[in-house]
mmCIF file of C-alpha atoms in Angstrom:
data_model
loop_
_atom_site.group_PDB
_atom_site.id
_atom_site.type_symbol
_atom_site.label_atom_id
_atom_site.label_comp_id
_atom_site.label_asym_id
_atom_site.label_seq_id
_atom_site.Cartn_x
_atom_site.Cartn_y
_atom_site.Cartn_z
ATOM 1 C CA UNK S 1 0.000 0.000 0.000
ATOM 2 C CA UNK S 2 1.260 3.538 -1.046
ATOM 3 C CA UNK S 3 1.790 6.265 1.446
ATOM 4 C CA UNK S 4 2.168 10.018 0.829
ATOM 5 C CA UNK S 5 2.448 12.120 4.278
ATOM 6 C CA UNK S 6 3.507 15.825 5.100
ATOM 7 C CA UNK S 7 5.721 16.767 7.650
ATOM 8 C CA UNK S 8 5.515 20.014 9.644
ATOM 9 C CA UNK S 9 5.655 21.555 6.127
ATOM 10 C CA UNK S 10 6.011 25.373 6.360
ATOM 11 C CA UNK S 11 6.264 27.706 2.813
ATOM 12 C CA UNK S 12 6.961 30.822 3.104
ATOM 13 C CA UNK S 13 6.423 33.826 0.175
ATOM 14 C CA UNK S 14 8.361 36.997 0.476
ATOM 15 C CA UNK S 15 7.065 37.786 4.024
ATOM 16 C CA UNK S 16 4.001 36.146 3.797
ATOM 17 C CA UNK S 17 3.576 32.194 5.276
ATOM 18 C CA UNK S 18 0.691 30.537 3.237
ATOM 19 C CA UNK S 19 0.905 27.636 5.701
ATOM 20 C CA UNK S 20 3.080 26.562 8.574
ATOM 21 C CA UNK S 21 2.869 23.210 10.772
ATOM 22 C CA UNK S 22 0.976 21.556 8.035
ATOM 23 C CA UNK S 23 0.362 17.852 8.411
ATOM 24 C CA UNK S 24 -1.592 15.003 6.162
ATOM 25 C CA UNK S 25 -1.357 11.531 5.506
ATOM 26 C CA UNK S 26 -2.769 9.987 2.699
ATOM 27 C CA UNK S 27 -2.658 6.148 2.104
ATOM 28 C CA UNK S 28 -3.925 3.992 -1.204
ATOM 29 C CA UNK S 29 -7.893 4.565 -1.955
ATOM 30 C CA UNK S 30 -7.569 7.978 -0.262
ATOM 31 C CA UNK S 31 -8.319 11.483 -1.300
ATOM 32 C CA UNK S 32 -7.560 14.816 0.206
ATOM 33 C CA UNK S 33 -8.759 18.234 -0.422
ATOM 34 C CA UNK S 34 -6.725 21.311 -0.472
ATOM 35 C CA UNK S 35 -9.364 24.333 0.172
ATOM 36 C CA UNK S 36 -8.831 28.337 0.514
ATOM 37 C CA UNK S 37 -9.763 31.483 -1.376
ATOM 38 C CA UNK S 38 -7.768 32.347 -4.752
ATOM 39 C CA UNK S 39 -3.962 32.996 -3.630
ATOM 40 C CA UNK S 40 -3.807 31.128 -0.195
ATOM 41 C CA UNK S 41 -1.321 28.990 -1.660
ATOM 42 C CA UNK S 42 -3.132 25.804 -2.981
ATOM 43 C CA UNK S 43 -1.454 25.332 -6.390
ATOM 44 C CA UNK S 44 1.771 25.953 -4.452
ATOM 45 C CA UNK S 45 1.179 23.251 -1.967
ATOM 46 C CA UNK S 46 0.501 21.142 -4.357
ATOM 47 C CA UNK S 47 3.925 22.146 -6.808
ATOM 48 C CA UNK S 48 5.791 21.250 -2.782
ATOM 49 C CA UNK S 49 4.063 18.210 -2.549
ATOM 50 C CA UNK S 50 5.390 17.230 -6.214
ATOM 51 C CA UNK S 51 9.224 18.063 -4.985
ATOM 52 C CA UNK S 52 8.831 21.384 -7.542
ATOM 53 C CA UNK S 53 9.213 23.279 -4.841
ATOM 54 C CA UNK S 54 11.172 22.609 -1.164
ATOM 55 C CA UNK S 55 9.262 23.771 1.595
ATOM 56 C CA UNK S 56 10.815 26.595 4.250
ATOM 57 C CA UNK S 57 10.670 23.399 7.091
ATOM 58 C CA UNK S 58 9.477 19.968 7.120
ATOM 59 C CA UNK S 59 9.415 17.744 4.376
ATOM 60 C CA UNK S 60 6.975 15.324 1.969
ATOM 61 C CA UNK S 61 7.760 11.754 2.101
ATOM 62 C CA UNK S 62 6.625 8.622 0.010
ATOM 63 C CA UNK S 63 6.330 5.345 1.304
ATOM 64 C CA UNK S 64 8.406 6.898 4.187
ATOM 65 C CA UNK S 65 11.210 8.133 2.254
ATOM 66 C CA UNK S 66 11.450 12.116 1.756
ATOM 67 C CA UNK S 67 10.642 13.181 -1.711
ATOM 68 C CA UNK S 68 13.944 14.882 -2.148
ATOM 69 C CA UNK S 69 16.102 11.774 -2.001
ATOM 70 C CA UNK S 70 13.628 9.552 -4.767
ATOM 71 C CA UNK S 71 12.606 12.686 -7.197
ATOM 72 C CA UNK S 72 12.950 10.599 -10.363
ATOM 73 C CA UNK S 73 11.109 7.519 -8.543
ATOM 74 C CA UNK S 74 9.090 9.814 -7.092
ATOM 75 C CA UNK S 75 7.629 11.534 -10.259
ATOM 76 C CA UNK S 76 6.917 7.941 -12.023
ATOM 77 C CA UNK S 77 4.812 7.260 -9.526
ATOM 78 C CA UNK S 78 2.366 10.525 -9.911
ATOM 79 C CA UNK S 79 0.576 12.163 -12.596
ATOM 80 C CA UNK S 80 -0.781 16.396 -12.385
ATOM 81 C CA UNK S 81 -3.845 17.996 -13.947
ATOM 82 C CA UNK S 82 -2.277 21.438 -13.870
ATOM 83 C CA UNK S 83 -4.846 24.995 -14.637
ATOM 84 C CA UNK S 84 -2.726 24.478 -18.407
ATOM 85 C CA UNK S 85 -2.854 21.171 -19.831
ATOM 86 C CA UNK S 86 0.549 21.174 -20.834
ATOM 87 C CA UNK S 87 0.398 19.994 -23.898
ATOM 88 C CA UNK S 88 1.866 21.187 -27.633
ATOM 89 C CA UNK S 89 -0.704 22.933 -29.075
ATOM 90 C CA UNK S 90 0.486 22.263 -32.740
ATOM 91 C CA UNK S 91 0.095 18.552 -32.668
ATOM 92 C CA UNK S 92 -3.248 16.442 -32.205
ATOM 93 C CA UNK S 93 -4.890 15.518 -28.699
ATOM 94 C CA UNK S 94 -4.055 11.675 -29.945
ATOM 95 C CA UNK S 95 -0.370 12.650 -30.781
ATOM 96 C CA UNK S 96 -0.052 14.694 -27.595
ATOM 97 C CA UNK S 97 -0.946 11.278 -25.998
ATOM 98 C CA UNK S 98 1.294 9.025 -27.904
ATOM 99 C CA UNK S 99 4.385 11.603 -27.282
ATOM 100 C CA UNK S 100 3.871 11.712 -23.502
ATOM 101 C CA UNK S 101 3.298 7.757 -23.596
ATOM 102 C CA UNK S 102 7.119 7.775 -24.441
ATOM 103 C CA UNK S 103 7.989 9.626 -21.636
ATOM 104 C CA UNK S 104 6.342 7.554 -18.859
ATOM 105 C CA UNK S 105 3.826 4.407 -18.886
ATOM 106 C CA UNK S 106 0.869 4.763 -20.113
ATOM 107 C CA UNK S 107 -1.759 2.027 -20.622
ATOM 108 C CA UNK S 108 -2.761 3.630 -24.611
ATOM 109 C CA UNK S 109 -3.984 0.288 -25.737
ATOM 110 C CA UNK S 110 -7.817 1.933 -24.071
ATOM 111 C CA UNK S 111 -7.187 5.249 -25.131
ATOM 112 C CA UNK S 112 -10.026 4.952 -28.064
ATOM 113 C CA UNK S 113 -12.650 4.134 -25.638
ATOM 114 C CA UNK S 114 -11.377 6.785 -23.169
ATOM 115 C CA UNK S 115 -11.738 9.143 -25.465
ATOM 116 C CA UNK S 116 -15.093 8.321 -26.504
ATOM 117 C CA UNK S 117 -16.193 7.981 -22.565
ATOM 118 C CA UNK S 118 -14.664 11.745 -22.424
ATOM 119 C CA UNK S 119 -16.627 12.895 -25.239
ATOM 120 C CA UNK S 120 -13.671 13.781 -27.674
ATOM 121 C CA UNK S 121 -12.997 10.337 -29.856
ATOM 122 C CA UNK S 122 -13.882 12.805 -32.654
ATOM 123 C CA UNK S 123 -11.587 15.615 -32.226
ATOM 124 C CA UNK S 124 -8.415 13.590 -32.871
ATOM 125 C CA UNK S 125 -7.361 15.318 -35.865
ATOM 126 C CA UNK S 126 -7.393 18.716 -34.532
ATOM 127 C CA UNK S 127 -4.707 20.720 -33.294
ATOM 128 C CA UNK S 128 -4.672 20.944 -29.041
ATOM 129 C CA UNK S 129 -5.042 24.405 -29.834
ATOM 130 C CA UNK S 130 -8.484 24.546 -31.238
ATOM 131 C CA UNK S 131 -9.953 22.645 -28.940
ATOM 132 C CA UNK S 132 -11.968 24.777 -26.490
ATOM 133 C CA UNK S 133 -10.741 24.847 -23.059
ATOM 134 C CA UNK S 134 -13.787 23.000 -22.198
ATOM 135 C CA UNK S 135 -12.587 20.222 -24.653
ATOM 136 C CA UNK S 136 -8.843 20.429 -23.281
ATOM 137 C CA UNK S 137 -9.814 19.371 -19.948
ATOM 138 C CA UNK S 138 -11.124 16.380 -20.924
ATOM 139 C CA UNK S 139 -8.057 15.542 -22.706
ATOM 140 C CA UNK S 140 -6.007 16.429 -19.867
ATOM 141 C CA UNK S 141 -8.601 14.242 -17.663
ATOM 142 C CA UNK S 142 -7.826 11.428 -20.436
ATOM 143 C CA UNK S 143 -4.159 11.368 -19.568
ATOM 144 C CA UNK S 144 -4.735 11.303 -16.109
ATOM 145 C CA UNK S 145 -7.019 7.911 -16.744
ATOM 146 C CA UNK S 146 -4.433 6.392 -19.201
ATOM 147 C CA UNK S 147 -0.680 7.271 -17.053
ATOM 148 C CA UNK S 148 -0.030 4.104 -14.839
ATOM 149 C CA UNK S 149 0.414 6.348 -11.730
ATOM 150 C CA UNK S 150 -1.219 5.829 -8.210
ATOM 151 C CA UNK S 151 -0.574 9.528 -7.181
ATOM 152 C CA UNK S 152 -2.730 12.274 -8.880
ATOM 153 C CA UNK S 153 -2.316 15.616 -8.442
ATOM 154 C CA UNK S 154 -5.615 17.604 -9.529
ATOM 155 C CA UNK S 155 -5.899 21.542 -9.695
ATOM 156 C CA UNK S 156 -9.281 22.463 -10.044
ATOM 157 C CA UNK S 157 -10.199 19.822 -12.424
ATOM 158 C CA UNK S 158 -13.917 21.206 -12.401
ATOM 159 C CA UNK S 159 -12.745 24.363 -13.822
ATOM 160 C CA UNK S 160 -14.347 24.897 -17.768
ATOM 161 C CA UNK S 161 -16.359 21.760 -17.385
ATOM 162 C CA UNK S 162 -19.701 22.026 -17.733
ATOM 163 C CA UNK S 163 -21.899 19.806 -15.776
ATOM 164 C CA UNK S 164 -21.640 16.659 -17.680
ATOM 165 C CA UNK S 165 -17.758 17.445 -17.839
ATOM 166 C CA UNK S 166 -17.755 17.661 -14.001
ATOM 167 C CA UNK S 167 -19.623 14.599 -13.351
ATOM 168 C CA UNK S 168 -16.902 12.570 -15.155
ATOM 169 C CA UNK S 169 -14.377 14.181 -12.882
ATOM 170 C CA UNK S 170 -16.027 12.669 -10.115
ATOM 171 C CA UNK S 171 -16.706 9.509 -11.689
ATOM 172 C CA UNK S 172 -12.920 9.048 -12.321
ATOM 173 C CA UNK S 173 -11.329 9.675 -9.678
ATOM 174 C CA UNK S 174 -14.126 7.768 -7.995
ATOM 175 C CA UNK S 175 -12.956 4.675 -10.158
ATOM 176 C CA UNK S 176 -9.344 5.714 -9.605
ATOM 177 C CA UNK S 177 -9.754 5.274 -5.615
ATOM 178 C CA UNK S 178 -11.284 2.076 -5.712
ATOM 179 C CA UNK S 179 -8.345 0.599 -7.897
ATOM 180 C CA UNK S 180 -6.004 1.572 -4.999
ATOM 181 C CA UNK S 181 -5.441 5.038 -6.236
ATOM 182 C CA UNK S 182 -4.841 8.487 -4.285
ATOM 183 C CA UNK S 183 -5.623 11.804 -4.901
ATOM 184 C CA UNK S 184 -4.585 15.333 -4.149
ATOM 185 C CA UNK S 185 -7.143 18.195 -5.352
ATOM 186 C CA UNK S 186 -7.132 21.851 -4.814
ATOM 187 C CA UNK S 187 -10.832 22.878 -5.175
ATOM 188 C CA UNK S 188 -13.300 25.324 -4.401
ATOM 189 C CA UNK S 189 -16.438 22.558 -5.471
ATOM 190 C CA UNK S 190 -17.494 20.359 -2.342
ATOM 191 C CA UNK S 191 -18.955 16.498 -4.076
ATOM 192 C CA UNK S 192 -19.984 13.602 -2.433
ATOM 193 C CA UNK S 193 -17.496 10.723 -2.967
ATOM 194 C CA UNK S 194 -17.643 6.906 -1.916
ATOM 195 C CA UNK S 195 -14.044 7.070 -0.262
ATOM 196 C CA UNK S 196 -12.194 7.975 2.583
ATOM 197 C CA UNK S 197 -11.419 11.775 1.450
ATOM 198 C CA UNK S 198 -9.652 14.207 4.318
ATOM 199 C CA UNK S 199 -9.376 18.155 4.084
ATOM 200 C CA UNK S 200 -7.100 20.822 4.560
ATOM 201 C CA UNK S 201 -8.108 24.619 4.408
ATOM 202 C CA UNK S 202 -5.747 27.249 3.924
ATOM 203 C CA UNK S 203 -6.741 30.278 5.270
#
């Protein structure tokens, strides 16, 4: 069973602390929620808790070991769904997929029925740019669904989704959890989940 835990984690910007003393534990089939207002330092906790950023004191560890001393082990082992998808807006959703699949594993022998679950099986041949941002989501949900990674890392996923959109958000990461899975969201949305799901507000 995986385990992702914070330690006492302080972050500091300029003279400002967004949080200080902070502690979690997350374990497989878990989910936790990072809450606060715009600017009280979700997306930055998260970027710490991906070893992007060190924290000012404590430290993130995985399956007890501190993040630090396992980054490349570390990052296999967890997938993000940044604000920006991240992906090259020149080439096709499907070749945006097939690139990253050579970067880490990725399970693309169900990415055609992923697609069409997400509702975008028939944009393949467009540019990543054209989608709408809507549309880009989805994609970005897609790789989330096909990357063999237990750790997700999910920044308002619910943003540009309409309600359909934001149902399969749930329904995901629902399915996600129950395969052993663990999540990290920031998120202004509260949803009802069928999970063990812990919270953390900053203020």
């Amino acid at each position: 069973m995986a385990e992702l835990s914070g330690q006492a984690l302080t972050l500091l910007r300029g003279d400002r602390c967004l949080f200080q003393g902070l502690e979690f534990a997350l374990k497989s089939g878990e989910l936790l929620t990072v809450e606060g207002p715009n600017g009280s330092g979700k997306t930055t906790m998260l970027r710490a808790i991906a070893g992007l950023i060190d924290p000012d004191e404590g430290m993130v560890r995985w399956n007890n070991t501190n993040v630090k001393h396992i980054r490349q082990a570390f990052h296999a082992n967890l997938v993000w769904m940044a604000h920006r998808p991240g992906f090259k807006g020149d080439l096709t959703l499907i070749e945006n997929l097939r690139f990253e699949s050579g970067l880490r594993t990725m399970t693309m022998s169900v990415a055609e029925h992923q697609l069409v679950r997400l509702g975008v099986a028939t944009l393949t041949d467009i540019p990543f740019r054209a989608l709408s941002a809507g549309q880009q989501r989805r994609v970005a949900l897609a790789r989330l669904i096909l990357a063999d990674a237990p750790l997700w890392l999910m920044d308002e996923p619910f943003t540009n989704l309409d309600a359909a959109g934001q149902d399969l958000v749930i329904e995901v990461l629902q399915e996600h959890l129950r395969d052993g899975g663990m999540c990290v969201m920031a998120t202004h949305r509260r949803f009802e989940l069928d999970a063990p799901a812990h919270r953390i507000r900053l203020p």
